[in-house]
Coordinates of C-alpha atoms in Angstrom, one line a residue:
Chain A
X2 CA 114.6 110.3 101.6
X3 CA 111.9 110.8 98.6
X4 CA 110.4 107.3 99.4
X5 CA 109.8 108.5 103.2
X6 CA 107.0 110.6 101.6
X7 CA 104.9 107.7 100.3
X8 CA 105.6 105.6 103.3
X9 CA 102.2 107.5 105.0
X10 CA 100.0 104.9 102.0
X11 CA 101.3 101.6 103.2
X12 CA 98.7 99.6 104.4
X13 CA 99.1 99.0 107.8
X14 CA 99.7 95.9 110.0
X15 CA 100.0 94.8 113.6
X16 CA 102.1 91.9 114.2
X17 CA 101.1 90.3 110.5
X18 CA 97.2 91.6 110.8
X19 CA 96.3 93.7 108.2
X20 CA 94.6 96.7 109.9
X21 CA 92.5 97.8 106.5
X22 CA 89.7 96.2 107.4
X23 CA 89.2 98.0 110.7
X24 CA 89.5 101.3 108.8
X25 CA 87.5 100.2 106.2
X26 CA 85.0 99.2 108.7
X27 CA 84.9 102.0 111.0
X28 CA 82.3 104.4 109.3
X29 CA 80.0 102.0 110.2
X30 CA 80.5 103.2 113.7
X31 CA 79.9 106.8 112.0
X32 CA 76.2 105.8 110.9
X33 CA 74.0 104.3 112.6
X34 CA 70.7 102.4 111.4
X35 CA 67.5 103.9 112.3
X36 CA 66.0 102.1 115.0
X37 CA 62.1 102.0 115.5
X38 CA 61.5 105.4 117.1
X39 CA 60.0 108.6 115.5
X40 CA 61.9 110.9 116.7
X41 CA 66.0 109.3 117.0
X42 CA 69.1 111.3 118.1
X43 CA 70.8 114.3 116.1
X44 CA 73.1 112.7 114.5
X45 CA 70.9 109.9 112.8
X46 CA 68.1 113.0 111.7
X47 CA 70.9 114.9 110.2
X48 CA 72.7 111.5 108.3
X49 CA 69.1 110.5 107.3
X50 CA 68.4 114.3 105.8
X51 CA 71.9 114.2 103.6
X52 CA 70.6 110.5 102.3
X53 CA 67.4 111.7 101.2
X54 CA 69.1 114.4 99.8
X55 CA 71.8 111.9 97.8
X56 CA 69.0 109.4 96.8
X57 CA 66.5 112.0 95.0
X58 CA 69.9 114.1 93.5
X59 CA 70.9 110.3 91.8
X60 CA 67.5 108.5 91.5
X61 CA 65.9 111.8 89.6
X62 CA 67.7 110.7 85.7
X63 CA 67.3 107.1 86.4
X64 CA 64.1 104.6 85.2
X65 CA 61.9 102.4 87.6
X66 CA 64.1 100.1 86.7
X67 CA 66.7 101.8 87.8
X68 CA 65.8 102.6 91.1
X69 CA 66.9 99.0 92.2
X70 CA 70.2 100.3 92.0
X71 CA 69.6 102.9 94.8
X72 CA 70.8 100.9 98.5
X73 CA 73.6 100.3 96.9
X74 CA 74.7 103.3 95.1
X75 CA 74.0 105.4 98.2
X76 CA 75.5 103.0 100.2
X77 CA 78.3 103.5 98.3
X78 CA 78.0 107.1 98.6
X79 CA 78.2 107.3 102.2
X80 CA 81.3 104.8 102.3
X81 CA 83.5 106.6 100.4
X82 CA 82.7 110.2 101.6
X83 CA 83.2 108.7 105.4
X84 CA 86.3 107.2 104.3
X85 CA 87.9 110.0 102.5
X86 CA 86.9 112.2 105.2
X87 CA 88.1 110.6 107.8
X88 CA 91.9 110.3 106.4
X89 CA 92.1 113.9 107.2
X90 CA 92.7 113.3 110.8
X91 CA 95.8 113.0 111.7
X92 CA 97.8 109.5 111.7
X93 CA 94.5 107.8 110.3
X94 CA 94.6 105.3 107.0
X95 CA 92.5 106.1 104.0
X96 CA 91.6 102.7 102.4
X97 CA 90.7 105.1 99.1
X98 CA 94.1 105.7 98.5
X99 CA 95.0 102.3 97.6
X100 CA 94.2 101.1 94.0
X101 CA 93.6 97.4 94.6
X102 CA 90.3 98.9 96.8
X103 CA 89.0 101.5 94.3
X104 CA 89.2 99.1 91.3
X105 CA 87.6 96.6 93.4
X106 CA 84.8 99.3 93.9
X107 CA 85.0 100.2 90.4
X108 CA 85.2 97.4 88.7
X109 CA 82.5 94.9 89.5
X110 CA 79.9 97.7 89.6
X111 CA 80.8 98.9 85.8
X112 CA 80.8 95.3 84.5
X113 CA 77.3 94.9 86.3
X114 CA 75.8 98.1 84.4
X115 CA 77.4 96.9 81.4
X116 CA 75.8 93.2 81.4
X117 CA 72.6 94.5 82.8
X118 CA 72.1 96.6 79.5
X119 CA 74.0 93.7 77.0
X120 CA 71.3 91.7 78.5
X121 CA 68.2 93.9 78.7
X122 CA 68.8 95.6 75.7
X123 CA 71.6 94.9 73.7
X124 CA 70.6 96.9 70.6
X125 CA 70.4 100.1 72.3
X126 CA 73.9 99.2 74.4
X127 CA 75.7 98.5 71.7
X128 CA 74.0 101.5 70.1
X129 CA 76.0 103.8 72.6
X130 CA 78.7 102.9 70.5
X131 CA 77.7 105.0 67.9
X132 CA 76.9 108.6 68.3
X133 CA 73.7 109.8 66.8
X134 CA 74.5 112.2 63.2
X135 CA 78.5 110.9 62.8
X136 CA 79.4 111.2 59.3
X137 CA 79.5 107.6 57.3
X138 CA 83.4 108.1 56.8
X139 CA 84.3 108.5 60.2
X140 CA 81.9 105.5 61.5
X141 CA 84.3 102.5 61.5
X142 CA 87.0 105.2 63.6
X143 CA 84.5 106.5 66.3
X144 CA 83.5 102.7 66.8
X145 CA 86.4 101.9 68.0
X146 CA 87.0 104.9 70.2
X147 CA 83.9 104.6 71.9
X148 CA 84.6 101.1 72.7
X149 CA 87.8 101.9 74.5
X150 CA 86.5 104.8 75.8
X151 CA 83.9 102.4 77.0
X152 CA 86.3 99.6 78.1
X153 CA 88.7 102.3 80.2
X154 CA 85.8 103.4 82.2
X155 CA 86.5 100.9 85.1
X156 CA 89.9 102.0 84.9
X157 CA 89.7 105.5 84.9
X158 CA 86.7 105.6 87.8
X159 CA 89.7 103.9 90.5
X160 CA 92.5 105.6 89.2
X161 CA 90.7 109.0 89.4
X162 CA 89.8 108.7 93.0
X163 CA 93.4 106.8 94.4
X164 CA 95.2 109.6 92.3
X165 CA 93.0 112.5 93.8
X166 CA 93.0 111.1 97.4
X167 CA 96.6 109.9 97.1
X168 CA 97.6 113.6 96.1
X169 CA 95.9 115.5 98.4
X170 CA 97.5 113.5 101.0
X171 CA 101.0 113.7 99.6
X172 CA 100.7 117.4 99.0
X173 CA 99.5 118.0 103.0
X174 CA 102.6 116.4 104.2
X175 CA 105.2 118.0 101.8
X176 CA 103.4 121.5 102.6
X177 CA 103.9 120.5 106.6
X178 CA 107.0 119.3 106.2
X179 CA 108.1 122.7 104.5
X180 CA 106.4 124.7 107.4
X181 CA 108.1 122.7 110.0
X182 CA 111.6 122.8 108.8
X183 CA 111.3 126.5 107.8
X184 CA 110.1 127.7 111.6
X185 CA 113.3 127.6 112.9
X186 CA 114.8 129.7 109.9
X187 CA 112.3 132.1 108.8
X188 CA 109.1 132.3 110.8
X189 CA 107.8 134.7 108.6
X190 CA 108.0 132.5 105.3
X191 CA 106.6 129.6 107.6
X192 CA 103.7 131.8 108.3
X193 CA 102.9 132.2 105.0
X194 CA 103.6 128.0 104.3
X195 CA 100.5 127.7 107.4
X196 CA 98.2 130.1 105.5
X197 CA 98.9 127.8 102.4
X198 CA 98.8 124.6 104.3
X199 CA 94.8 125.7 105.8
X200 CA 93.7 126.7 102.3
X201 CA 95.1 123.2 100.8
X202 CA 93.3 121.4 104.4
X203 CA 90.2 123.2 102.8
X204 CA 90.2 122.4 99.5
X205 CA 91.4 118.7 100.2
X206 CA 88.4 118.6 102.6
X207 CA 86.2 119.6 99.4
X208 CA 87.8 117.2 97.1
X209 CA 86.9 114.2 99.9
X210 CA 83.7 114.8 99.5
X211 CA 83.8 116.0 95.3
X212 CA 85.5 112.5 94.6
X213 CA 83.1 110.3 96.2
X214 CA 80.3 112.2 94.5
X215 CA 82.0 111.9 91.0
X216 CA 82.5 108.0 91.6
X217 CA 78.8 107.8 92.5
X218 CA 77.4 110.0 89.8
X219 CA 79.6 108.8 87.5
X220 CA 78.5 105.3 88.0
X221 CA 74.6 106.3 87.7
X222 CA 75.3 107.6 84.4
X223 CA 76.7 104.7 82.9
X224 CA 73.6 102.9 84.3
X225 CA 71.2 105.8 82.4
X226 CA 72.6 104.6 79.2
X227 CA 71.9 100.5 79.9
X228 CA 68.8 100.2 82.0
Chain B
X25 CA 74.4 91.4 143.5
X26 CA 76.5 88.2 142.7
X27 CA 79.9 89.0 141.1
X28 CA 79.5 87.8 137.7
X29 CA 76.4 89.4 136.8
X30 CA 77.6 93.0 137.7
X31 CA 78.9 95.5 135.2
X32 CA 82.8 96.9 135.3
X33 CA 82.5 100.1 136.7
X34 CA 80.2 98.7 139.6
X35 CA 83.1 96.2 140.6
X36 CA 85.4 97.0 143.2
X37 CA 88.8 97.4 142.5
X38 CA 90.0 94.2 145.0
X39 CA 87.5 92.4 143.4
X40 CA 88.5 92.9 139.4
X41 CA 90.3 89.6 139.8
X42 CA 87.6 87.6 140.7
X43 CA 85.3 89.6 138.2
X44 CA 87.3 88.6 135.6
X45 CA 88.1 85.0 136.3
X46 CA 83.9 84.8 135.9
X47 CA 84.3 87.0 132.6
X48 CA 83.2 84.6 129.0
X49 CA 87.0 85.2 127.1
X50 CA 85.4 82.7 124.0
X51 CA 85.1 84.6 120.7
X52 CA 81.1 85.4 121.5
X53 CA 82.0 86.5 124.7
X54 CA 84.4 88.9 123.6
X55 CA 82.3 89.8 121.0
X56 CA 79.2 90.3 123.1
X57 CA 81.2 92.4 125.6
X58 CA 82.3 94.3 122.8
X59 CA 79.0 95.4 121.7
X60 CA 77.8 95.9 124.9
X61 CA 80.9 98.4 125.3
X62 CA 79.4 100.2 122.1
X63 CA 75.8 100.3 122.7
X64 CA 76.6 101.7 126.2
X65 CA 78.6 104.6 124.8
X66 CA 76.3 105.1 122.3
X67 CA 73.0 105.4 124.3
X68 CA 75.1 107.6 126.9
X69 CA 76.5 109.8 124.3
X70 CA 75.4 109.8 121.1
X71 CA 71.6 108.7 121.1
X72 CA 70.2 111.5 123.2
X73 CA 67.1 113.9 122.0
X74 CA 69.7 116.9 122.1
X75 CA 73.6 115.6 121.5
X76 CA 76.0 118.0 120.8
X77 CA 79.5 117.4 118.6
X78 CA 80.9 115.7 122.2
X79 CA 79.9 112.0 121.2
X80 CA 81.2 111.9 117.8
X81 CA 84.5 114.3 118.4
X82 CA 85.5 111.7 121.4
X83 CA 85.0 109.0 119.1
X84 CA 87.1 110.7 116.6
X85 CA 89.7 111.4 118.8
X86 CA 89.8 108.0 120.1
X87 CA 90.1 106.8 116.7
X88 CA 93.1 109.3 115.6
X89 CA 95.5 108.0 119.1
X90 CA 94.3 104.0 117.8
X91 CA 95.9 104.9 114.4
X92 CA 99.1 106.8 116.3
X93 CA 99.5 103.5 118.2
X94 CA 99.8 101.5 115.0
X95 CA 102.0 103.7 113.2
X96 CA 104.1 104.1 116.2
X97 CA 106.8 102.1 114.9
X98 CA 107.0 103.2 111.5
X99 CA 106.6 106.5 112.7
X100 CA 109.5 106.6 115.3
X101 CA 112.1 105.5 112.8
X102 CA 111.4 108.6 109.6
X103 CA 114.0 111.6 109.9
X104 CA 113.1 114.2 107.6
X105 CA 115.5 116.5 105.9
X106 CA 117.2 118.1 108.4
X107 CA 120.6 119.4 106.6
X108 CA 119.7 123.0 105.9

């Protein structure tokens, strides 16, 4: 009966055909390029306003250099806040929820910032390692806090967003489930379970769009420190 | 104009047969159909001067009953606590 709960994350599949890939690929439907006219519909004027908007808010901190990075950390952006927000319709799949996805997000583009600035400039990457004005005593302990701290990053930037996504999603179905077996019973007490189950709708709608700005942000920083 | 070259809604309904024993079923067919499908809806709904939240909400929608019809079955067979 408890199991039933996370039975809503399993990835599904028609007749052996794992149907991720057509949820993964079905913002693209969501966004469309800009073609060659001036003046395009109101959809693409409104999604090209919130990307300039995105690109200055995480290109501002970052180096010439840096600004290499921006197709594909906006890109990445606009991918995970159309996936998370679209797993708050009903009955849909949000690929974010499974781990194997985020850390395959997460992953690959840590290890790139991270051999980009071993490469560039190793002295000042490896200099992150030490905090400027640490005590002599406490240097040979901080070393090696920093350096997990640094090697848990990819880690902790998947788990963060499948355990957010995952929760939120979890916690909207317990909450309806409660409401729904209450109405019979006590209509007033399942009242009360709706009012709590539009402000959690709210707040998970908030979080959708939080988490993918943390994953982004979080991302740009670590390339601040190595580029 | 000759059978093949018309569009669905312009064929008859005693001739869909015939329409679609001249229809390309290869995997660029299909595919090519497909996108024609798309960039139809699209210009008709979506890519006007002064859309409103109709295009993207029936798209939405559309998407929401796909994912009912895949979850059908797993759907159909979870009883909730119902012992109270």
């Amino acid at each position: 009966m408890i199991l039933s709960f996370f039975d809503q994350f399993t990835s599904p599949c028609l007749l052996g055909i794992p149907l991720i890939l057509i949820s993964m690929l079905f913002p693209t439907l969501l966004l469309p390029s800009p073609t060659s006219r001036w003046i395009t519909n109101r959809l693409s004027a409104l999604q090209l306003w919130l990307i300039h908007l995105t690109t200055k808010q995480l290109m501002l901190p970052l180096n010439k250099e840096g600004h290499k990075w921006a197709l594909i950390l906006v890109s990445l952006m606009a991918l995970l806040l159309t996936t998370n927000l679209l797993g708050l319709l009903p009955y849909t799949f949000t690929p974010t929820t499974q781990l194997s996805m985020n850390m395959a997000l997460a992953f690959p583009l840590w290890l790139a910032t991270l051999l980009t600035g071993l490469r560039n400039q190793p002295t000042t990457s490896l200099g992150h390692l030490l905090p400027e004005g640490t005590p002599t005593p406490l240097i040979p302990a901080l070393i090696l806090i920093e350096t997990t701290s640094l090697l848990i990053r990819p880690l902790a930037l998947g788990v963060r967003l499948t355990a957010n996504l995952t929760a939120g999603h979890l916690l909207i179905q317990l909450i309806s489930t409660a409401t729904t077996t209450l109405l019979p019973i006590l209509p007033t007490l399942s009242a009360l379970t709706t009012l709590i189950l539009l402000l959690l709708t709210i707040l998970e709608i908030a979080v959708a769009m939080i988490q993918a700005y943390v994953f982004v942000l979080l991302l740009s920083l670590y390339l601040q420190e190595n580029i | 104009g000759p059978l093949s070259e018309r569009r669905l809604m312009d064929v008859r309904l005693r001739e869909l047969p015939a329409w679609l024993a001249t229809c390309d079923f290869s995997l660029q067919g299909l595919l090519g159909g497909v996108q024609k499908a798309w960039s139809s809806y699209y210009d008709k709904y979506i890519n006007v001067k002064r859309g409103g939240p109709a295009g993207i909400s029936m798209l939405l929608a559309g998407y929401c009953l796909l994912s009912y019809g895949w979850n059908y079955q797993h759907i159909s067979k979870i009883s909730f606590l119902v012992s109270v």
